[in-house]
Short mmCIF file of C-alpha atoms in Angstrom, two decimals:
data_model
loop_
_atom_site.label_atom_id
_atom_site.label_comp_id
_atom_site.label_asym_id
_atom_site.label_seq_id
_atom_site.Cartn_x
_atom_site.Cartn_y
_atom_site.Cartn_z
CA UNK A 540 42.91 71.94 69.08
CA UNK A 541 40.11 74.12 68.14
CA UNK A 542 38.88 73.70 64.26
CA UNK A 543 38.93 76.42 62.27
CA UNK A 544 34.96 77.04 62.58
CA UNK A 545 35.62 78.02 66.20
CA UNK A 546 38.12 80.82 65.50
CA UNK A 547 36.48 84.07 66.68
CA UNK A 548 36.11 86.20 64.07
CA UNK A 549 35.78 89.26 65.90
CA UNK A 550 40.01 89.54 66.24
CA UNK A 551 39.65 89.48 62.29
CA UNK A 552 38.44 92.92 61.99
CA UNK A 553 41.05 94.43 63.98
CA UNK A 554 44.09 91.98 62.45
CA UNK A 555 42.43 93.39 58.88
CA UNK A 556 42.69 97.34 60.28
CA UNK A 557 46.40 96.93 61.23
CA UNK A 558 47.25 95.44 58.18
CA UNK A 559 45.76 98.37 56.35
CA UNK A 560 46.98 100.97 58.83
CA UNK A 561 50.73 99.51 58.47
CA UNK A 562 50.56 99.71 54.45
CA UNK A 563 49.18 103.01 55.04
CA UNK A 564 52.27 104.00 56.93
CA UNK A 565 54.57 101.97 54.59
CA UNK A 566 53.31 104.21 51.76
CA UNK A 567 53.97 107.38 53.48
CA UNK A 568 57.76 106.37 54.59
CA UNK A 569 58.31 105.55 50.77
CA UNK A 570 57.09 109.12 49.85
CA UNK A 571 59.14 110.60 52.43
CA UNK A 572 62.41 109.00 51.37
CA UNK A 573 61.90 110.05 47.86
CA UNK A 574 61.14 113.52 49.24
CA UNK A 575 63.67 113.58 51.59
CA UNK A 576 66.38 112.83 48.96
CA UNK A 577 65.08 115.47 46.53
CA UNK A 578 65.41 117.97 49.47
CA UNK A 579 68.90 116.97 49.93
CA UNK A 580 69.90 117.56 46.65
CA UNK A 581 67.84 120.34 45.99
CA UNK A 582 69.52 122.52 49.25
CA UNK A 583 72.95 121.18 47.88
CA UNK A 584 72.29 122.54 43.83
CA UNK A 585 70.76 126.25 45.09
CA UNK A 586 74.20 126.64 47.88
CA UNK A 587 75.98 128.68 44.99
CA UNK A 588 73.14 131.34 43.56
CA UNK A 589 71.00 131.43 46.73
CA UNK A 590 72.69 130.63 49.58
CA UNK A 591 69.69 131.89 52.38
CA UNK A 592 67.22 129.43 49.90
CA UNK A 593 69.51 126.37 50.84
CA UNK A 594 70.18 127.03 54.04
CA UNK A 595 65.96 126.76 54.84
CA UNK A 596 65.80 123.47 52.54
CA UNK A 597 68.48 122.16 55.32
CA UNK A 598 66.27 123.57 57.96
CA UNK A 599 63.61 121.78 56.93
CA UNK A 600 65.54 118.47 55.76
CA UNK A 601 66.65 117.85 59.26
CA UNK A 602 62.94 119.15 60.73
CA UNK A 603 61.39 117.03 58.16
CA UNK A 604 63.92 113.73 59.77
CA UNK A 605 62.85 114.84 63.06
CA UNK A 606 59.16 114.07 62.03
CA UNK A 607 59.39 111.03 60.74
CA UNK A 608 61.35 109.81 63.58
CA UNK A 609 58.46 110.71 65.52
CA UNK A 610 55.67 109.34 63.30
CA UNK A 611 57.42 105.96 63.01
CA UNK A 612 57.43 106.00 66.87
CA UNK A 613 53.87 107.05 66.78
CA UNK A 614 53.11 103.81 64.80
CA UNK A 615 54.85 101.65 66.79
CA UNK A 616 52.66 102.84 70.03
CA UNK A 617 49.27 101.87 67.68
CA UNK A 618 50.39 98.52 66.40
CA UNK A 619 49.16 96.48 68.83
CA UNK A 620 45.57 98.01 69.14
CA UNK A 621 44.65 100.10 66.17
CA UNK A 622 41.09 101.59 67.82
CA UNK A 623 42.68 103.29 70.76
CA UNK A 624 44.30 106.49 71.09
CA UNK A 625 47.96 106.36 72.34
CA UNK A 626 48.12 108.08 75.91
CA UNK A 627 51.66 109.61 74.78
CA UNK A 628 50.14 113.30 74.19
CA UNK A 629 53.80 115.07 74.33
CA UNK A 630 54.72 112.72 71.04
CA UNK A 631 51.23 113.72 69.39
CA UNK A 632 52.43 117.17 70.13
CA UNK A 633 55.43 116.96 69.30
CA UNK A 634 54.50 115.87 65.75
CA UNK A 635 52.09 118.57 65.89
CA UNK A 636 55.09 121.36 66.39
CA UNK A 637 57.34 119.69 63.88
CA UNK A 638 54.82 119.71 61.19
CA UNK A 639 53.73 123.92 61.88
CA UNK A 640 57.52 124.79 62.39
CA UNK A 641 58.14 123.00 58.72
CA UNK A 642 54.83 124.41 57.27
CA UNK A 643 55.87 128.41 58.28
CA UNK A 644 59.35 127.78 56.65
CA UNK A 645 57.88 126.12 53.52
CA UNK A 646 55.23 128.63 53.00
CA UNK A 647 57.07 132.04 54.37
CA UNK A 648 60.15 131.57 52.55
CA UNK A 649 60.58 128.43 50.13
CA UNK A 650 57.47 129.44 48.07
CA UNK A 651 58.02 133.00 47.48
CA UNK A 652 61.44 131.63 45.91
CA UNK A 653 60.92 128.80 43.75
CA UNK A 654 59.45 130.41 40.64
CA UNK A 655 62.41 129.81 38.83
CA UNK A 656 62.90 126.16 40.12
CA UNK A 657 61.02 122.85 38.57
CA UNK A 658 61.86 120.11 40.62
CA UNK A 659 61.85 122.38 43.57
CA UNK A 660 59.01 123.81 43.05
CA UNK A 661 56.88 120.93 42.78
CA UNK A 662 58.75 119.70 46.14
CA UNK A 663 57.67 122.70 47.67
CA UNK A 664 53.90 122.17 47.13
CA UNK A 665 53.98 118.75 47.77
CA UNK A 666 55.64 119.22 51.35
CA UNK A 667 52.94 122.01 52.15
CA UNK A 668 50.15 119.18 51.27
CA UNK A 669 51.90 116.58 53.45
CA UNK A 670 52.40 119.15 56.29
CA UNK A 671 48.93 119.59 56.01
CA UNK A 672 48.18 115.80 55.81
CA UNK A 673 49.65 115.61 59.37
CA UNK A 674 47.52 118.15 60.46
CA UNK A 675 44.10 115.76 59.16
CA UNK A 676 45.56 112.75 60.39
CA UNK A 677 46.21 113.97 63.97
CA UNK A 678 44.96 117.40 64.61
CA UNK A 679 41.44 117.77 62.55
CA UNK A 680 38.42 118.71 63.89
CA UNK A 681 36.23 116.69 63.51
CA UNK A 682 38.44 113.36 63.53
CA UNK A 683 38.75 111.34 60.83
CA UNK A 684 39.68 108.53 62.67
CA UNK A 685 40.55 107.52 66.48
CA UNK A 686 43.95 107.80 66.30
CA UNK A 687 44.16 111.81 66.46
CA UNK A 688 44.69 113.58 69.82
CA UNK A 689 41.52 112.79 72.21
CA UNK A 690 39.32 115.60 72.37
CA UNK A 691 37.79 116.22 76.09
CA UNK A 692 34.51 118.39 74.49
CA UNK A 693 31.57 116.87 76.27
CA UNK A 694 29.41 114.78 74.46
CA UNK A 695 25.56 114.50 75.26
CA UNK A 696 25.62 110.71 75.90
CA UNK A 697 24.63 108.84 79.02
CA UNK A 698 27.57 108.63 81.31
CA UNK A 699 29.34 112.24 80.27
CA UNK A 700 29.42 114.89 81.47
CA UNK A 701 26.69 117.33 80.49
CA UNK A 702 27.91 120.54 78.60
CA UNK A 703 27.78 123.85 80.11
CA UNK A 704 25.06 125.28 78.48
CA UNK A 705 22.66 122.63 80.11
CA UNK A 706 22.78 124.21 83.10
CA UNK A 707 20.19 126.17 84.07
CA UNK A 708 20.54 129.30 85.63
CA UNK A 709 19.09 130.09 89.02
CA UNK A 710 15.99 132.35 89.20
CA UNK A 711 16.41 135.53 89.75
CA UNK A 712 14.18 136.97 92.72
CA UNK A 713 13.15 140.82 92.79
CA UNK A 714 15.44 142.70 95.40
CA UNK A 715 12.53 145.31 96.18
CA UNK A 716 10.50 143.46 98.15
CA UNK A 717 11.37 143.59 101.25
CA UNK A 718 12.50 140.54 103.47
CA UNK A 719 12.40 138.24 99.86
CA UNK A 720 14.91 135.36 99.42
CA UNK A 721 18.63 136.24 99.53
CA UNK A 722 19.89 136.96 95.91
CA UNK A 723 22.47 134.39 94.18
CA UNK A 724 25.17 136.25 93.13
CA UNK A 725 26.35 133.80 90.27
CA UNK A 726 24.07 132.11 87.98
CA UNK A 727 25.03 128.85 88.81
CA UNK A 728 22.90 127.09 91.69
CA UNK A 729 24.22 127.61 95.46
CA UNK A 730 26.99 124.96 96.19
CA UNK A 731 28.05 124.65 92.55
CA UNK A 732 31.68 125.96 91.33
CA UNK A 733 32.09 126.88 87.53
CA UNK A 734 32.71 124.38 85.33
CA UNK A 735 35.59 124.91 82.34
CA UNK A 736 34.90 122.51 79.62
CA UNK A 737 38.84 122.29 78.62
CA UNK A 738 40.06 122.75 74.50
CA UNK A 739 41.60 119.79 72.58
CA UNK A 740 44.61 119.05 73.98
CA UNK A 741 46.73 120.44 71.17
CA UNK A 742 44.63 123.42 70.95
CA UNK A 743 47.75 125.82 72.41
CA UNK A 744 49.94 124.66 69.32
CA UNK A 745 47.70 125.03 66.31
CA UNK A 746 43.73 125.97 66.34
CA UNK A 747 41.48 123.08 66.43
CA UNK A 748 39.85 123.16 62.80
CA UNK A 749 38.92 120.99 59.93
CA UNK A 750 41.91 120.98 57.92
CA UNK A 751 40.30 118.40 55.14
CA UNK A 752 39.82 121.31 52.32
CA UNK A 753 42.77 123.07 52.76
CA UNK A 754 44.92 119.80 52.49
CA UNK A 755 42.63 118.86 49.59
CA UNK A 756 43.23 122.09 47.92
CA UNK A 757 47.05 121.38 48.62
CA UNK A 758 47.29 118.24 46.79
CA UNK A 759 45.11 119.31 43.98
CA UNK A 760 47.99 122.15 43.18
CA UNK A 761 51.08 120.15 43.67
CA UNK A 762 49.00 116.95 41.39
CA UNK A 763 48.80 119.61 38.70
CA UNK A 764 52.01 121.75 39.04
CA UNK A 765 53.46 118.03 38.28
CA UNK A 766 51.54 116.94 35.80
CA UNK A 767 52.53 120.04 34.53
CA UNK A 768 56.34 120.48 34.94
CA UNK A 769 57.53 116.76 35.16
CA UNK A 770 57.39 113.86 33.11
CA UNK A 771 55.52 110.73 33.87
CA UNK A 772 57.95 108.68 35.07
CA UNK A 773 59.37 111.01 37.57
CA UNK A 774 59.89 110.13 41.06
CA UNK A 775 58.67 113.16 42.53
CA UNK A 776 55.41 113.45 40.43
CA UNK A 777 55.19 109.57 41.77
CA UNK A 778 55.34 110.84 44.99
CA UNK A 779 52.67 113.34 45.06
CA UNK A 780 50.17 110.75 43.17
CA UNK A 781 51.03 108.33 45.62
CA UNK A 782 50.17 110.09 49.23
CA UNK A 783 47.53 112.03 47.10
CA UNK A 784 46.24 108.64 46.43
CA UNK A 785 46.81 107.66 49.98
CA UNK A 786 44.93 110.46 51.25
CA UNK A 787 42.01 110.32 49.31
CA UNK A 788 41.25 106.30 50.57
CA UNK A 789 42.56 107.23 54.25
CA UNK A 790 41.08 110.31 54.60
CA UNK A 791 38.28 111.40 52.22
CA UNK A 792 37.61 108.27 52.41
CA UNK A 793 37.18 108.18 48.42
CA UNK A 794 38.40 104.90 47.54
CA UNK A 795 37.40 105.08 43.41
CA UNK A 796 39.09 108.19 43.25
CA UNK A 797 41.88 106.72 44.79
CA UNK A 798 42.29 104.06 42.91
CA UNK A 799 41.35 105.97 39.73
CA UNK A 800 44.67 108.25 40.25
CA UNK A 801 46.62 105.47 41.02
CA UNK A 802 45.69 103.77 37.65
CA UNK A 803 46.08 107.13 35.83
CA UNK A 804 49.88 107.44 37.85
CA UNK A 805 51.11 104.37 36.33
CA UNK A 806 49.45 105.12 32.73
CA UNK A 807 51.67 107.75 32.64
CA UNK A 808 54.46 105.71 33.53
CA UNK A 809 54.52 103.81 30.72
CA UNK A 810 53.50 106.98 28.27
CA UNK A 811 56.70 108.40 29.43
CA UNK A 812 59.26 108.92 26.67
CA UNK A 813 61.71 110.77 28.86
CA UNK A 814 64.99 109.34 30.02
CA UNK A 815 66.55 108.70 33.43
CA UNK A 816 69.49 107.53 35.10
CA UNK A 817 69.77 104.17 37.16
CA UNK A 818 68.85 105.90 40.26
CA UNK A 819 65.86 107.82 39.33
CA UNK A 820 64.78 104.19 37.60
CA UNK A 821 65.28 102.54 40.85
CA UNK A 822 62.86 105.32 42.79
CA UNK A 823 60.22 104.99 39.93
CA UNK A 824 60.55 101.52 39.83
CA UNK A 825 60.11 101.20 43.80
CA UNK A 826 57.12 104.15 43.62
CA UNK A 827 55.21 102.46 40.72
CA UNK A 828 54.68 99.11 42.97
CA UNK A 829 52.72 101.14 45.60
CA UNK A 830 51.16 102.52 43.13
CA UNK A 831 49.68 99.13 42.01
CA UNK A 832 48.91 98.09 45.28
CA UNK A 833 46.90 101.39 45.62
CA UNK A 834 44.91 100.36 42.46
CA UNK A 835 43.61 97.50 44.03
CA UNK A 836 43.48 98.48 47.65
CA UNK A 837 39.98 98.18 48.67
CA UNK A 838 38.62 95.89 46.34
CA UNK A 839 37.16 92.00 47.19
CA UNK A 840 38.14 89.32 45.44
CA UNK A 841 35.64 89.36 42.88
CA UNK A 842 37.31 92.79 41.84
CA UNK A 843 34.60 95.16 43.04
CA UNK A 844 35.12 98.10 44.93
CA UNK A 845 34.35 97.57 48.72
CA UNK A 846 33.37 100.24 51.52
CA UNK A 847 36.11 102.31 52.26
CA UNK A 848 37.35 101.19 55.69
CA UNK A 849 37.64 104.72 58.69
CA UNK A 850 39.27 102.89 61.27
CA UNK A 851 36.68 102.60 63.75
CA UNK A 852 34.69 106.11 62.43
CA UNK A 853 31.09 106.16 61.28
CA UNK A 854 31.04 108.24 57.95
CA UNK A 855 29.38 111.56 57.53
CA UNK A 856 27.67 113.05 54.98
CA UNK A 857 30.02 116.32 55.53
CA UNK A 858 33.45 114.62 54.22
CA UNK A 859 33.96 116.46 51.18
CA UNK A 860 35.04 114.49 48.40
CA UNK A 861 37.85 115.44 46.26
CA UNK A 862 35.85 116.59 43.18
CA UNK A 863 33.94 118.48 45.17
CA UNK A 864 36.86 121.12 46.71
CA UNK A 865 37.58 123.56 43.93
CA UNK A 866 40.94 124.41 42.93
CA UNK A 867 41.81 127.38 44.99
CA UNK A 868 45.61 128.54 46.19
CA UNK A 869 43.96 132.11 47.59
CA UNK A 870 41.70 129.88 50.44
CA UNK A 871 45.16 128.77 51.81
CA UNK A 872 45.84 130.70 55.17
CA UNK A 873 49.12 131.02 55.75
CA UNK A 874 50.98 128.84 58.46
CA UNK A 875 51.46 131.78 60.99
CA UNK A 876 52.23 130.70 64.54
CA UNK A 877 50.78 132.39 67.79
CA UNK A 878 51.64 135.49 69.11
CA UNK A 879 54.17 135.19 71.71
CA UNK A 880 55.39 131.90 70.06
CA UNK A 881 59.26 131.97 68.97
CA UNK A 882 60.86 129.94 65.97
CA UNK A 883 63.41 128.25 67.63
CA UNK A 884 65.24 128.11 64.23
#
């Protein structure tokens, strides 16, 4: 039996990135119930005095089932190995589709209609920033992590291919002297086809881009449209601190802002003078533990902050913090799909 000084620590590392990659997860799914429900009964309120409103909130309640279905599934392919990209590209795209169908409907015709709306409205802003969370978690450019869609752009490294602009072209010989060399027609040396360095793979869904201060700018709206319209303890203003939260440690990689919104979430909480039936307790109740295990994600035992862990990534002075993205709903381009490209809905 081996003693416990001979256990290889290098499967710690790894064991320590799934367990942060599955609370991740675990803290998204809790958002998306309390979204999902909201949705529901939002669609089922609005069926009277705007029918064509509800009928897209039920559009995008069952799209919005359909995704999660997929990202669970996408989780489950990671679990075991955390650093490697799953080869199931159709699901990647899949969740790639989902997300852009959902994001045209949200911005295209719930936004332009929820002026008059509180709850709603704040649901509708905080979909559009998770929409556009997908797109950083598995479509940005460049990664935040290794478990987006591979990317097959050549890299200068030893091993890979060279890029296309390292070849040379072949010299080009003067044509009036007579009995010269016989003139390459291409500018690629005799014997060697034209290379293609293919897109990212999703590239034909949605245009490979860095996504980070749009989705930044997302959150920052739907933080303050309910910290403006909502009350403290409300589940939906719970929800958008939480994955805002989330997605300032997972992908800003920001962990004392993170934790300092988390903090500030559940100060409210218990500033809160507003009342609230059992159920709404229950989701406060369930979104306010997350919340403390935010507060204290990334910390050592001592109680100071550690790095921020990237899965695998080496950080770059480019990541934009939060603070840094200024508050801006006119940078947001709309969600329009490709020309040629059909809304099956």
């Amino acid at each position: 039996m081996e003693s416990p000084s001979s256990v290889n620590h290098e499967l710690i590392l790894p064991l320590r990135c799934q367990v942060l990659e599955d609370f991740f997860f675990t803290v998204l799914m809790a958002t998306v119930d309390v979204d999902q429900k909201f949705l529901g009964q939002s669609a089922k309120r609005t069926g009277s005095d705007n029918p064509f409103l509800s009928s897209v909130l039920y559009k995008v309640l069952g799209l919005s089932v359909l995704l999660t279905k997929k990202l669970v599934r996408a989780r489950k392919l990671r679990r075991l190995d955390t650093t490697r990209d799953t080869k199931s590209l159709q699901l990647y795209h899949h969740i790639i589709w989902l997300s852009r169908e959902c994001l045209v409907l949200v911005e295209q015709y719930i936004l332009p209609m929820v002026a008059d709306y509180v709850e709603l409205k704040v649901l509708a802003y905080k979909l559009r920033a998770s929409l556009y969370h997908n797109y950083v978690l598995y479509h940005n450019q460049p990664s935040i992590n290794r478990t987006a869609i591979p990317s097959y752009t050549a890299t200068s490294n030893k091993g890979k291919a060279p890029e296309r602009s390292s070849l040379r072209s072949s010299p080009v010989f003067n044509d009036s002297i007579e009995g010269g060399p016989v003139r390459n027609q291409s500018s690629l040396p005799p014997g060697l086809t034209p290379i293609s360095i293919p897109k990212p793979s999703a590239s034909f869904l949605l245009p490979a881009t860095d996504y980070i201060p749009t989705a930044s700018s997302c959150f920052t709206m739907a933080a303050a449209l309910a910290d403006e319209l909502l009350p403290g303890s409300h589940p939906l203003r719970l929800s958008v601190k939480l994955e805002y939260a989330a997605y300032l440690y997972d992908c800003l990689h920001d962990g004392d802002a993170s934790r300092s919104l988390a903090r500030q979430s559940i100060r409210d909480v218990y500033e809160a003078q507003e009342g609230m039936d059992d159920d709404m307790f229950e989701d406060a109740a369930f979104l306010v533990g997350y919340l403390g295990k935010m507060m204290k994600r990334g910390l050592s035992a001592s109680g100071t902050s550690g790095s921020t862990p990237r899965n695998g990534s080496v950080a770059t002075p480019s990541t934009p913090r939060a603070r840094d993205i200024p508050y801006s709903d006119n940078r947001i381009p709309p969600a329009i799909p490709n020309p040629g490209t059909q809304n099956p809905i």
